[in-house]
Amino acid sequence: MSLPITAVVLAAGKGTRMRSPLPKVLHQVGGRAMVLRLMDSLNQAEIADAVVVTGFESQMVVDEVQAAYPNTRFAEQTEQLGTAHAVQQAVPQLPEQECTVVIVYGDAPLIPAQALQQLVTEHEAQGNDLTTITATAEDPTGFGRIVRDAQGNFVQTVECKECTAEQKEITEVSTCLYAVSSSVLREFLPQIDNNNAKGEYYLTALEGLALQAGKKVGTIDGGEADLLVGVNSLDQLAVAEVAWQEQKRAYYLANGVKMHDPFTVYFSYDTKLEPGCVIGPNVLFHQGVTVCEGVVLEGFASLQNCTIGSGSTVHAFSHVNGATIGENNAVGPFARLRPGAELAADVKVGNFVEIKKSTIGQGTKVNHLSYVGDAQVGAQVNVGAGLVTANYNRLTGEKAQTTVGDGASIGANNTLVAPVTVGAQAFTAAGATVRKDVPPAALGYSENTQKTKLDYVKPTQKSA
Ligand code: UD1
Ligand code: CA
């Protein structure tokens, strides 16, 4: 019979070696806080009930976890006296009836949901009182070592600082992933003392104590340690990031996404790429990017909070943040799409064009050197080189709207002084400063009569 499950997530530590004011568990891998990655894995493993233990910068951690997982419960560990002490703070929040407690450390960003599922399944199938996952570390420095007897039976975990020279050679380490029955936790946690090199209450003393008291303790071989253990320093964070990016690259390559130089492409935890995309070198996917089928990202692009419609091409050196690119668009090279830029289908946005908080209608072209802000530009509009929408009044701090109707043509080097409307099918002449509305099918131009002065250059000044 399977018992209800509650997770205890340890997230109180400062992470001194990170040398950062941010609590350790809020450092990100793939753009996602490490503690949230664990919550994601717990959720995927269908372990929905969780108590997160916070301490250092408690409110920051609570806010971030609560925003993503509003049903989470929290326990505060005001002084960080060790991992066993941290779990102790969560005990009053455990359900009163017997349950299985899954303990995870919030600084382990790569733990796959399958490992947590396997932990619970084995724990139940073996009828264990306590089950833990062990792993093999090429360099076990800093980790708790798994001590076994001559027959290979588990004896105890010994923290690195407490190891004898012989025990230091052991490469089987503790991941501190536990499934433990709540009654065993309640019984043995108070027995853990802090008579050790660090003066801390080590959670890893739990399994030894339980075993000595005749409880059934099981271990699972979790394979290589890299994906299962915690991050304690910025170099370990960087190693975790690289490992995660590698997983993502392999995943997309196996799922129909072509990459010319995968090592230079960086993903966020929530990047969505449909099969049939082609990605050139040096593309950065920040948070919130969806790329539809058949899109070509030429390379050297920074993308954030945007959707790129199927069949579109983003040429090199483009910066897209908060924009929607429709189907069959061509964007860039050197385009900047800012929040609220919404491009319909078949739009062309060329080099050195910036678009902010504007809708651009189907088939419209803004090909060269323009700033379009707070504008509604209709369909099949042609924008000549060098349009500037003068949308901002610095004295009032207000932004005004520019409207360009379907089929209009904006001449080269125009300033549209908002609020202003250029009607459908209307024209504006080259060099126009448009301050008054141009009715549909009309021509708007500003007086800027050319005068010519002959013989301006004297014969003696003429270049050869
Ligand atoms: C711990 C284990 C070690 C194991 C390794 C695996 C202990 C004593 N040691 O070492 O055996 O090999 O993880 O990654 O458990 N925390 C609190 N309150 C505290 C102390 C820590 O909440 O008082 C939290 C930290 O925020 C962190 C986690 O517990 O998320 C682990 O603490 P950390 O100091 O990183 O333990 P390690 O030395 O890495
Ligand atoms: Ca750690």
Short mmCIF file of C-alpha atoms and ligand atoms in Angstrom, two decimals:
data_model
loop_
_atom_site.label_atom_id
_atom_site.label_comp_id
_atom_site.label_asym_id
_atom_site.label_seq_id
_atom_site.Cartn_x
_atom_site.Cartn_y
_atom_site.Cartn_z
CA MET A 1 0.00 0.00 0.00
CA SER A 2 1.44 3.36 -0.90
CA LEU A 3 1.39 6.16 1.65
CA PRO A 4 0.77 9.82 0.90
CA ILE A 5 3.96 11.68 0.03
CA THR A 6 5.26 15.02 1.29
CA ALA A 7 8.48 16.56 0.02
CA VAL A 8 10.86 18.53 2.22
CA VAL A 9 13.07 20.87 0.22
CA LEU A 10 16.08 22.38 1.98
CA ALA A 11 16.71 25.95 0.89
CA ALA A 12 17.90 27.83 3.97
CA GLY A 13 21.63 27.98 3.33
CA LYS A 14 23.46 31.12 2.35
CA GLY A 15 25.90 29.40 0.05
CA THR A 16 28.94 31.26 1.32
CA ARG A 17 31.16 29.95 -1.45
CA MET A 18 28.92 31.52 -4.08
CA ARG A 19 30.16 34.92 -2.84
CA SER A 20 26.85 36.48 -3.75
CA PRO A 21 24.10 38.35 -1.89
CA LEU A 22 21.58 36.05 -3.57
CA PRO A 23 20.62 32.94 -1.57
CA LYS A 24 22.28 29.95 -3.17
CA VAL A 25 19.10 28.18 -4.25
CA LEU A 26 17.97 31.23 -6.26
CA HIS A 27 20.96 31.08 -8.57
CA GLN A 28 19.73 29.91 -11.93
CA VAL A 29 20.48 27.12 -14.34
CA GLY A 30 18.95 27.58 -17.78
CA GLY A 31 17.29 30.74 -16.50
CA ARG A 32 15.41 28.93 -13.71
CA ALA A 33 16.22 29.18 -10.00
CA MET A 34 17.73 25.92 -8.75
CA VAL A 35 15.05 25.48 -6.11
CA LEU A 36 12.31 25.91 -8.73
CA ARG A 37 13.97 23.29 -10.89
CA LEU A 38 13.61 20.90 -7.98
CA MET A 39 10.01 21.89 -7.51
CA ASP A 40 9.50 21.24 -11.24
CA SER A 41 10.99 17.75 -10.91
CA LEU A 42 8.89 17.01 -7.83
CA ASN A 43 5.82 18.14 -9.68
CA GLN A 44 6.64 16.01 -12.71
CA ALA A 45 7.10 13.08 -10.34
CA GLU A 46 3.60 13.89 -9.04
CA ILE A 47 4.84 14.86 -5.59
CA ALA A 48 2.68 17.93 -5.16
CA ASP A 49 2.74 18.44 -1.40
CA ALA A 50 5.93 20.24 -0.38
CA VAL A 51 7.43 22.04 2.59
CA VAL A 52 10.32 24.33 1.70
CA VAL A 53 12.74 25.20 4.50
CA THR A 54 14.02 28.76 4.16
CA GLY A 55 16.46 30.78 6.24
CA PHE A 56 19.00 33.07 4.63
CA GLU A 57 17.02 35.82 2.80
CA SER A 58 13.93 33.80 3.61
CA GLN A 59 11.42 36.19 2.04
CA MET A 60 13.19 36.21 -1.32
CA VAL A 61 13.02 32.45 -1.50
CA VAL A 62 9.41 32.31 -0.30
CA ASP A 63 8.35 34.90 -2.90
CA GLU A 64 10.00 33.10 -5.76
CA VAL A 65 8.71 29.65 -4.83
CA GLN A 66 5.21 30.91 -4.04
CA ALA A 67 4.93 32.68 -7.40
CA ALA A 68 5.55 29.40 -9.21
CA TYR A 69 3.96 26.98 -6.73
CA PRO A 70 1.31 28.82 -4.68
CA ASN A 71 0.33 25.77 -2.61
CA THR A 72 3.78 25.30 -1.14
CA ARG A 73 4.15 25.38 2.63
CA PHE A 74 7.18 26.93 4.29
CA ALA A 75 9.17 26.38 7.45
CA GLU A 76 11.78 28.81 8.68
CA GLN A 77 15.20 27.80 9.95
CA THR A 78 16.41 31.01 11.56
CA GLU A 79 19.92 29.69 12.20
CA GLN A 80 21.56 27.33 9.74
CA LEU A 81 22.79 24.64 12.11
CA GLY A 82 22.93 21.85 9.54
CA THR A 83 20.82 19.79 7.20
CA ALA A 84 19.28 17.59 9.93
CA HIS A 85 18.32 20.71 11.86
CA ALA A 86 16.78 22.11 8.68
CA VAL A 87 14.60 19.02 8.19
CA GLN A 88 13.63 19.21 11.86
CA GLN A 89 12.07 22.63 11.21
CA ALA A 90 9.76 21.06 8.60
CA VAL A 91 8.58 18.19 10.82
CA PRO A 92 5.73 20.13 12.50
CA GLN A 93 4.32 20.75 9.00
CA LEU A 94 4.22 17.09 8.03
CA PRO A 95 0.82 15.41 7.97
CA GLU A 96 -0.04 13.81 11.30
CA GLN A 97 -0.74 10.43 9.79
CA GLU A 98 2.08 8.21 8.57
CA CYS A 99 3.46 9.32 5.22
CA THR A 100 6.54 8.99 3.06
CA VAL A 101 8.81 12.02 3.24
CA VAL A 102 10.92 12.74 0.18
CA ILE A 103 13.86 14.93 1.15
CA VAL A 104 15.69 16.92 -1.52
CA TYR A 105 18.31 19.65 -1.32
CA GLY A 106 17.38 22.87 -3.08
CA ASP A 107 20.87 23.35 -4.49
CA ALA A 108 20.73 20.34 -6.83
CA PRO A 109 19.38 21.75 -10.09
CA LEU A 110 19.65 18.73 -12.37
CA ILE A 111 17.77 16.02 -10.50
CA PRO A 112 15.49 14.37 -13.03
CA ALA A 113 11.90 13.56 -12.11
CA GLN A 114 12.60 9.91 -12.97
CA ALA A 115 15.15 9.68 -10.13
CA LEU A 116 12.52 10.87 -7.66
CA GLN A 117 9.95 8.47 -9.09
CA GLN A 118 12.41 5.59 -8.85
CA LEU A 119 13.25 6.57 -5.28
CA VAL A 120 9.62 6.36 -4.21
CA THR A 121 8.86 3.23 -6.24
CA GLU A 122 11.83 1.31 -4.81
CA HIS A 123 11.12 2.55 -1.31
CA GLU A 124 7.58 1.21 -1.50
CA ALA A 125 8.43 -1.98 -3.40
CA GLN A 126 11.19 -2.97 -0.93
CA GLY A 127 9.10 -2.03 2.08
CA ASN A 128 11.99 0.11 3.33
CA ASP A 129 11.92 2.48 6.26
CA LEU A 130 14.50 4.65 4.57
CA THR A 131 15.81 4.65 1.01
CA THR A 132 18.53 6.86 -0.38
CA ILE A 133 20.21 7.29 -3.76
CA THR A 134 23.98 7.03 -3.92
CA ALA A 135 26.19 8.03 -6.83
CA THR A 136 29.72 7.72 -8.12
CA ALA A 137 31.81 10.87 -8.19
CA GLU A 138 35.03 11.11 -10.18
CA ASP A 139 36.17 13.65 -7.59
CA PRO A 140 34.30 12.93 -4.34
CA THR A 141 35.80 15.89 -2.45
CA GLY A 142 33.22 17.58 -0.24
CA PHE A 143 30.58 14.85 -0.48
CA GLY A 144 29.44 12.41 2.17
CA ARG A 145 31.00 8.97 1.52
CA ILE A 146 29.01 5.74 1.54
CA VAL A 147 30.68 3.23 3.81
CA ARG A 148 29.87 -0.44 3.15
CA ASP A 149 30.95 -3.68 4.81
CA ALA A 150 32.95 -6.46 3.14
CA GLN A 151 29.74 -7.90 1.66
CA GLY A 152 28.85 -4.53 0.16
CA ASN A 153 26.03 -3.85 2.62
CA PHE A 154 25.41 -0.24 3.54
CA VAL A 155 26.80 0.72 6.96
CA GLN A 156 26.73 4.52 7.21
CA THR A 157 27.39 7.80 5.46
CA VAL A 158 30.45 9.72 6.63
CA GLU A 159 30.76 13.40 5.85
CA CYS A 160 33.91 14.42 3.99
CA LYS A 161 35.36 16.32 6.94
CA GLU A 162 34.93 13.29 9.20
CA CYS A 163 36.47 10.75 6.81
CA THR A 164 39.58 8.76 7.62
CA ALA A 165 42.28 8.77 4.94
CA GLU A 166 40.95 5.40 3.79
CA GLN A 167 37.33 6.58 3.63
CA LYS A 168 38.41 9.61 1.61
CA GLU A 169 39.26 7.18 -1.22
CA ILE A 170 35.64 6.05 -1.48
CA THR A 171 34.01 7.37 -4.65
CA GLU A 172 30.46 6.31 -3.81
CA VAL A 173 28.85 9.46 -2.40
CA SER A 174 25.60 10.52 -0.83
CA THR A 175 23.19 12.50 -3.01
CA CYS A 176 21.02 13.24 0.04
CA LEU A 177 17.92 12.21 -1.86
CA TYR A 178 15.80 10.35 0.64
CA ALA A 179 12.50 8.60 0.88
CA VAL A 180 11.83 7.98 4.55
CA SER A 181 8.74 7.06 6.51
CA SER A 182 7.63 9.97 8.64
CA SER A 183 7.68 7.95 11.87
CA VAL A 184 11.33 6.97 11.28
CA LEU A 185 12.17 10.61 10.58
CA ARG A 186 10.42 11.74 13.78
CA GLU A 187 12.18 9.05 15.81
CA PHE A 188 15.76 9.47 14.60
CA LEU A 189 16.13 13.16 13.71
CA PRO A 190 16.29 14.18 17.40
CA GLN A 191 19.05 11.63 17.96
CA ILE A 192 21.43 13.35 15.56
CA ASP A 193 24.04 15.42 17.36
CA ASN A 194 26.55 18.02 16.25
CA ASN A 195 29.72 16.51 17.72
CA ASN A 196 31.69 16.75 14.52
CA ALA A 197 34.27 18.80 12.67
CA LYS A 198 31.74 21.39 11.48
CA GLY A 199 29.64 21.47 14.65
CA GLU A 200 26.58 20.84 12.44
CA TYR A 201 23.62 18.50 12.63
CA TYR A 202 24.26 16.29 9.59
CA LEU A 203 21.19 14.73 8.00
CA THR A 204 23.44 12.01 6.62
CA ALA A 205 23.72 10.56 10.14
CA LEU A 206 20.07 9.49 9.77
CA GLU A 207 20.54 6.34 7.73
CA GLY A 208 23.29 4.97 10.02
CA LEU A 209 21.16 5.54 13.12
CA ALA A 210 18.09 3.96 11.55
CA LEU A 211 20.09 0.94 10.43
CA GLN A 212 21.66 0.42 13.86
CA ALA A 213 18.17 0.44 15.37
CA GLY A 214 17.16 -2.39 13.05
CA LYS A 215 15.24 -0.35 10.50
CA LYS A 216 15.24 -1.40 6.86
CA VAL A 217 17.56 0.92 4.96
CA GLY A 218 18.00 0.58 1.21
CA THR A 219 20.26 2.31 -1.29
CA ILE A 220 19.75 2.84 -5.00
CA ASP A 221 22.70 3.21 -7.36
CA GLY A 222 22.01 6.50 -9.13
CA GLY A 223 25.01 6.22 -11.47
CA GLU A 224 27.19 9.25 -12.06
CA ALA A 225 27.01 11.96 -9.45
CA ASP A 226 26.94 14.96 -11.82
CA LEU A 227 23.18 15.13 -12.22
CA LEU A 228 22.28 14.32 -8.65
CA VAL A 229 24.46 16.34 -6.29
CA GLY A 230 24.31 19.96 -5.21
CA VAL A 231 26.07 23.11 -6.32
CA ASN A 232 28.24 24.85 -3.72
CA SER A 233 30.31 27.30 -5.76
CA LEU A 234 30.15 29.37 -8.91
CA ASP A 235 32.37 26.92 -10.76
CA GLN A 236 30.00 24.08 -9.87
CA LEU A 237 27.11 26.28 -11.02
CA ALA A 238 28.86 26.78 -14.35
CA VAL A 239 29.44 23.02 -14.67
CA ALA A 240 25.74 22.41 -13.98
CA GLU A 241 24.77 25.02 -16.59
CA VAL A 242 27.00 23.42 -19.21
CA ALA A 243 25.62 19.97 -18.41
CA TRP A 244 22.06 21.22 -18.69
CA GLN A 245 22.69 23.03 -21.96
CA GLU A 246 24.23 19.83 -23.31
CA GLN A 247 21.07 17.89 -22.39
CA LYS A 248 18.91 20.48 -24.14
CA ARG A 249 21.03 20.50 -27.30
CA ALA A 250 20.90 16.71 -27.48
CA TYR A 251 17.15 16.81 -26.94
CA TYR A 252 16.47 19.30 -29.74
CA LEU A 253 18.89 17.62 -32.14
CA ALA A 254 16.98 14.40 -31.56
CA ASN A 255 13.71 16.25 -32.17
CA GLY A 256 14.19 17.74 -35.59
CA VAL A 257 15.98 21.00 -34.76
CA LYS A 258 19.07 21.52 -36.89
CA MET A 259 21.97 23.41 -35.33
CA HIS A 260 25.10 24.36 -37.22
CA ASP A 261 27.19 24.72 -34.09
CA PRO A 262 25.20 23.42 -31.11
CA PHE A 263 27.85 24.35 -28.56
CA THR A 264 27.20 28.02 -29.19
CA VAL A 265 23.43 27.86 -28.78
CA TYR A 266 22.06 28.50 -25.28
CA PHE A 267 18.58 27.62 -24.12
CA SER A 268 16.28 28.66 -21.33
CA TYR A 269 14.25 26.17 -19.30
CA ASP A 270 11.09 27.13 -21.18
CA THR A 271 12.39 27.42 -24.77
CA LYS A 272 10.02 25.81 -27.24
CA LEU A 273 11.37 24.84 -30.66
CA GLU A 274 9.25 23.04 -33.19
CA PRO A 275 10.79 20.46 -35.50
CA GLY A 276 12.18 21.78 -38.76
CA CYS A 277 13.85 24.89 -37.27
CA VAL A 278 17.37 25.70 -38.34
CA ILE A 279 19.58 27.50 -35.86
CA GLY A 280 22.87 29.10 -36.78
CA PRO A 281 25.73 29.79 -34.42
CA ASN A 282 25.62 31.97 -31.31
CA VAL A 283 21.92 32.17 -30.63
CA LEU A 284 20.82 33.00 -27.09
CA PHE A 285 17.35 31.92 -26.06
CA HIS A 286 16.38 33.80 -22.94
CA GLN A 287 13.12 33.16 -21.12
CA GLY A 288 9.83 32.74 -22.94
CA VAL A 289 10.74 31.96 -26.55
CA THR A 290 8.64 29.87 -28.91
CA VAL A 291 9.95 29.15 -32.39
CA CYS A 292 7.55 27.54 -34.85
CA GLU A 293 8.15 25.04 -37.59
CA GLY A 294 10.55 25.87 -40.40
CA VAL A 295 11.99 29.02 -38.86
CA VAL A 296 15.56 29.90 -39.76
CA LEU A 297 17.58 31.79 -37.18
CA GLU A 298 20.66 32.76 -39.08
CA GLY A 299 22.83 33.33 -36.02
CA PHE A 300 24.17 35.83 -33.50
CA ALA A 301 20.73 36.59 -32.12
CA SER A 302 19.36 37.36 -28.66
CA LEU A 303 15.73 36.30 -28.22
CA GLN A 304 13.46 36.77 -25.22
CA ASN A 305 9.71 36.54 -24.60
CA CYS A 306 8.85 36.19 -28.24
CA THR A 307 7.09 33.96 -30.68
CA ILE A 308 8.44 33.45 -34.18
CA GLY A 309 5.84 32.21 -36.66
CA SER A 310 6.44 29.34 -39.02
CA GLY A 311 8.51 29.90 -42.12
CA SER A 312 10.08 33.11 -40.86
CA THR A 313 13.75 33.99 -41.07
CA VAL A 314 15.59 36.08 -38.51
CA HIS A 315 18.81 37.26 -40.08
CA ALA A 316 21.99 37.67 -38.08
CA PHE A 317 22.60 40.18 -35.29
CA SER A 318 18.97 40.73 -34.41
CA HIS A 319 17.69 41.44 -30.91
CA VAL A 320 14.11 40.44 -30.17
CA ASN A 321 12.43 40.95 -26.81
CA GLY A 322 8.70 40.91 -26.11
CA ALA A 323 7.70 40.70 -29.75
CA THR A 324 5.49 38.52 -31.89
CA ILE A 325 6.83 37.70 -35.33
CA GLY A 326 4.15 36.31 -37.63
CA GLU A 327 4.46 33.66 -40.31
CA ASN A 328 6.83 34.04 -43.24
CA ASN A 329 8.47 37.20 -41.95
CA ALA A 330 11.98 38.30 -42.73
CA VAL A 331 13.62 40.16 -39.87
CA GLY A 332 17.07 41.73 -39.81
CA PRO A 333 19.99 41.63 -40.14
CA PHE A 334 20.53 44.08 -37.25
CA ALA A 335 16.85 44.46 -36.36
CA ARG A 336 15.62 45.31 -32.89
CA LEU A 337 12.09 44.29 -31.95
CA ARG A 338 11.07 45.52 -28.52
CA PRO A 339 8.13 44.77 -26.22
CA GLY A 340 4.78 45.03 -27.92
CA ALA A 341 6.06 44.75 -31.49
CA GLU A 342 3.48 42.61 -33.27
CA LEU A 343 4.21 41.63 -36.82
CA ALA A 344 1.49 39.98 -38.93
CA ALA A 345 2.33 37.50 -41.69
CA ASP A 346 4.68 38.25 -44.61
CA VAL A 347 6.23 41.30 -42.96
CA LYS A 348 9.73 42.47 -43.78
CA VAL A 349 11.77 44.34 -41.19
CA GLY A 350 15.20 45.17 -42.45
CA ASN A 351 18.51 46.40 -41.18
CA PHE A 352 18.80 48.98 -38.38
CA VAL A 353 15.07 49.07 -37.76
CA GLU A 354 13.68 49.35 -34.24
CA ILE A 355 10.02 48.60 -33.56
CA LYS A 356 8.35 49.07 -30.18
CA LYS A 357 4.72 48.64 -29.06
CA SER A 358 3.42 48.70 -32.62
CA THR A 359 1.38 46.48 -34.87
CA ILE A 360 2.63 45.94 -38.40
CA GLY A 361 0.08 44.60 -40.88
CA GLN A 362 0.37 41.77 -43.34
CA GLY A 363 2.83 42.21 -46.18
CA THR A 364 4.18 45.51 -44.87
CA LYS A 365 7.83 46.40 -45.39
CA VAL A 366 9.96 48.49 -43.05
CA ASN A 367 13.25 47.74 -44.63
CA HIS A 368 15.79 50.33 -43.65
CA LEU A 369 16.95 52.52 -40.77
CA SER A 370 13.68 53.31 -39.00
CA TYR A 371 12.18 53.77 -35.55
CA VAL A 372 8.53 52.78 -35.24
CA GLY A 373 7.05 53.24 -31.77
CA ASP A 374 3.43 53.32 -30.55
CA ALA A 375 2.11 52.87 -34.05
CA GLN A 376 -0.53 50.90 -35.89
CA VAL A 377 0.76 50.28 -39.37
CA GLY A 378 -1.71 48.61 -41.71
CA ALA A 379 -1.26 45.90 -44.32
CA GLN A 380 0.76 46.25 -47.53
CA VAL A 381 2.36 49.49 -46.40
CA ASN A 382 5.73 50.44 -47.78
CA VAL A 383 7.93 52.41 -45.45
CA GLY A 384 10.85 54.16 -47.11
CA ALA A 385 14.25 54.38 -45.50
CA GLY A 386 14.61 56.48 -42.40
CA LEU A 387 11.12 56.78 -40.87
CA VAL A 388 10.96 58.13 -37.36
CA THR A 389 7.73 58.16 -35.39
CA ALA A 390 8.09 61.12 -33.03
CA ASN A 391 6.02 59.52 -30.30
CA TYR A 392 7.38 61.03 -27.12
CA ASN A 393 6.69 64.39 -25.54
CA ARG A 394 9.33 64.90 -22.93
CA LEU A 395 7.50 67.76 -21.21
CA THR A 396 4.33 65.76 -20.55
CA GLY A 397 6.07 62.37 -20.48
CA GLU A 398 3.33 61.10 -22.77
CA LYS A 399 3.59 58.80 -25.72
CA ALA A 400 1.25 59.42 -28.67
CA GLN A 401 -0.02 57.11 -31.37
CA THR A 402 0.76 57.02 -35.05
CA THR A 403 -1.62 55.31 -37.44
CA VAL A 404 -0.81 54.35 -41.01
CA GLY A 405 -3.64 52.91 -43.11
CA ASP A 406 -3.53 49.89 -45.41
CA GLY A 407 -1.62 50.30 -48.63
CA ALA A 408 -0.06 53.64 -47.67
CA SER A 409 3.46 54.62 -48.75
CA ILE A 410 5.72 56.50 -46.42
CA GLY A 411 8.46 58.38 -48.25
CA ALA A 412 12.09 58.20 -47.32
CA ASN A 413 13.35 60.22 -44.37
CA ASN A 414 9.95 61.04 -42.87
CA THR A 415 9.07 62.16 -39.39
CA LEU A 416 5.52 61.30 -38.35
CA VAL A 417 4.78 63.57 -35.40
CA ALA A 418 2.29 61.72 -33.21
CA PRO A 419 -0.60 61.81 -32.70
CA VAL A 420 -1.08 61.61 -36.43
CA THR A 421 -2.77 59.45 -39.04
CA VAL A 422 -1.77 58.71 -42.59
CA GLY A 423 -4.85 57.31 -44.33
CA ALA A 424 -5.15 54.15 -46.38
CA GLN A 425 -3.50 54.31 -49.82
CA ALA A 426 -2.10 57.76 -48.96
CA PHE A 427 1.44 58.87 -49.79
CA THR A 428 3.87 61.01 -47.90
CA ALA A 429 6.66 62.64 -49.85
CA ALA A 430 10.34 62.11 -49.22
CA GLY A 431 11.64 64.23 -46.37
CA ALA A 432 8.16 65.07 -45.08
CA THR A 433 7.56 66.10 -41.50
CA VAL A 434 3.96 65.04 -41.04
CA ARG A 435 2.22 66.96 -38.25
CA LYS A 436 -1.32 66.90 -39.62
CA ASP A 437 -3.39 63.89 -40.65
CA VAL A 438 -3.12 62.85 -44.29
CA PRO A 439 -6.52 61.73 -45.62
CA PRO A 440 -6.83 58.41 -47.46
CA ALA A 441 -5.37 58.42 -50.97
CA ALA A 442 -3.91 61.93 -50.47
CA LEU A 443 -0.30 63.05 -50.68
CA GLY A 444 1.22 64.65 -47.59
CA TYR A 445 4.35 66.71 -48.07
CA SER A 446 6.05 69.50 -46.22
CA GLU A 447 7.38 72.65 -47.86
CA ASN A 448 11.05 72.25 -48.11
CA THR A 449 11.74 73.92 -51.39
CA GLN A 450 15.13 73.31 -52.82
CA LYS A 451 17.09 76.39 -53.88
CA THR A 452 20.24 76.15 -55.96
CA LYS A 453 23.23 78.42 -55.88
CA LEU A 454 25.28 78.16 -59.07
CA ASP A 455 29.06 78.33 -59.14
CA TYR A 456 29.23 77.78 -55.40
CA VAL A 457 32.61 76.14 -55.82
CA LYS A 458 35.17 78.55 -57.34
CA PRO A 459 37.38 77.20 -60.15
CA THR A 460 40.43 77.40 -57.86
CA GLN A 461 38.67 75.24 -55.23
CA LYS A 462 37.71 72.43 -57.58
CA SER A 463 39.36 69.17 -56.79
CA ALA A 464 41.40 67.51 -59.49
C1 UD1 B 1 25.46 17.72 1.49
C2 UD1 B 1 25.60 16.44 2.28
C3 UD1 B 1 26.62 15.56 1.59
C4 UD1 B 1 26.19 15.26 0.18
C5 UD1 B 1 25.91 16.54 -0.58
C6 UD1 B 1 25.22 16.21 -1.90
C7 UD1 B 1 25.06 16.97 4.59
C8 UD1 B 1 25.61 17.19 5.97
N1 UD1 B 1 25.96 16.74 3.65
O1 UD1 B 1 26.69 18.41 1.56
O2 UD1 B 1 26.76 14.34 2.29
O3 UD1 B 1 27.17 14.48 -0.47
O4 UD1 B 1 25.06 17.43 0.15
O5 UD1 B 1 24.98 17.33 -2.65
O6 UD1 B 1 23.87 16.96 4.42
N2 UD1 B 1 20.79 23.77 4.19
C9 UD1 B 1 19.80 24.26 5.02
N3 UD1 B 1 20.08 24.49 6.32
C10 UD1 B 1 21.29 24.24 6.86
C11 UD1 B 1 22.31 23.73 6.02
C12 UD1 B 1 22.03 23.49 4.69
O7 UD1 B 1 18.67 24.48 4.56
O8 UD1 B 1 21.47 24.48 8.06
C13 UD1 B 1 20.45 23.51 2.79
C14 UD1 B 1 21.30 24.33 1.82
O9 UD1 B 1 20.64 25.53 1.45
C15 UD1 B 1 21.44 23.38 0.65
C16 UD1 B 1 21.31 21.99 1.23
O10 UD1 B 1 20.73 22.15 2.49
O11 UD1 B 1 20.39 23.60 -0.30
C17 UD1 B 1 22.64 21.26 1.35
O12 UD1 B 1 23.54 22.00 2.15
P1 UD1 B 1 25.07 22.14 1.75
O13 UD1 B 1 25.71 23.00 2.76
O14 UD1 B 1 25.17 22.54 0.35
O15 UD1 B 1 25.58 20.65 1.94
P2 UD1 B 1 26.87 19.98 1.28
O16 UD1 B 1 28.08 20.40 2.03
O17 UD1 B 1 26.87 20.21 -0.17
CA CA B 2 25.47 21.29 -1.61
#
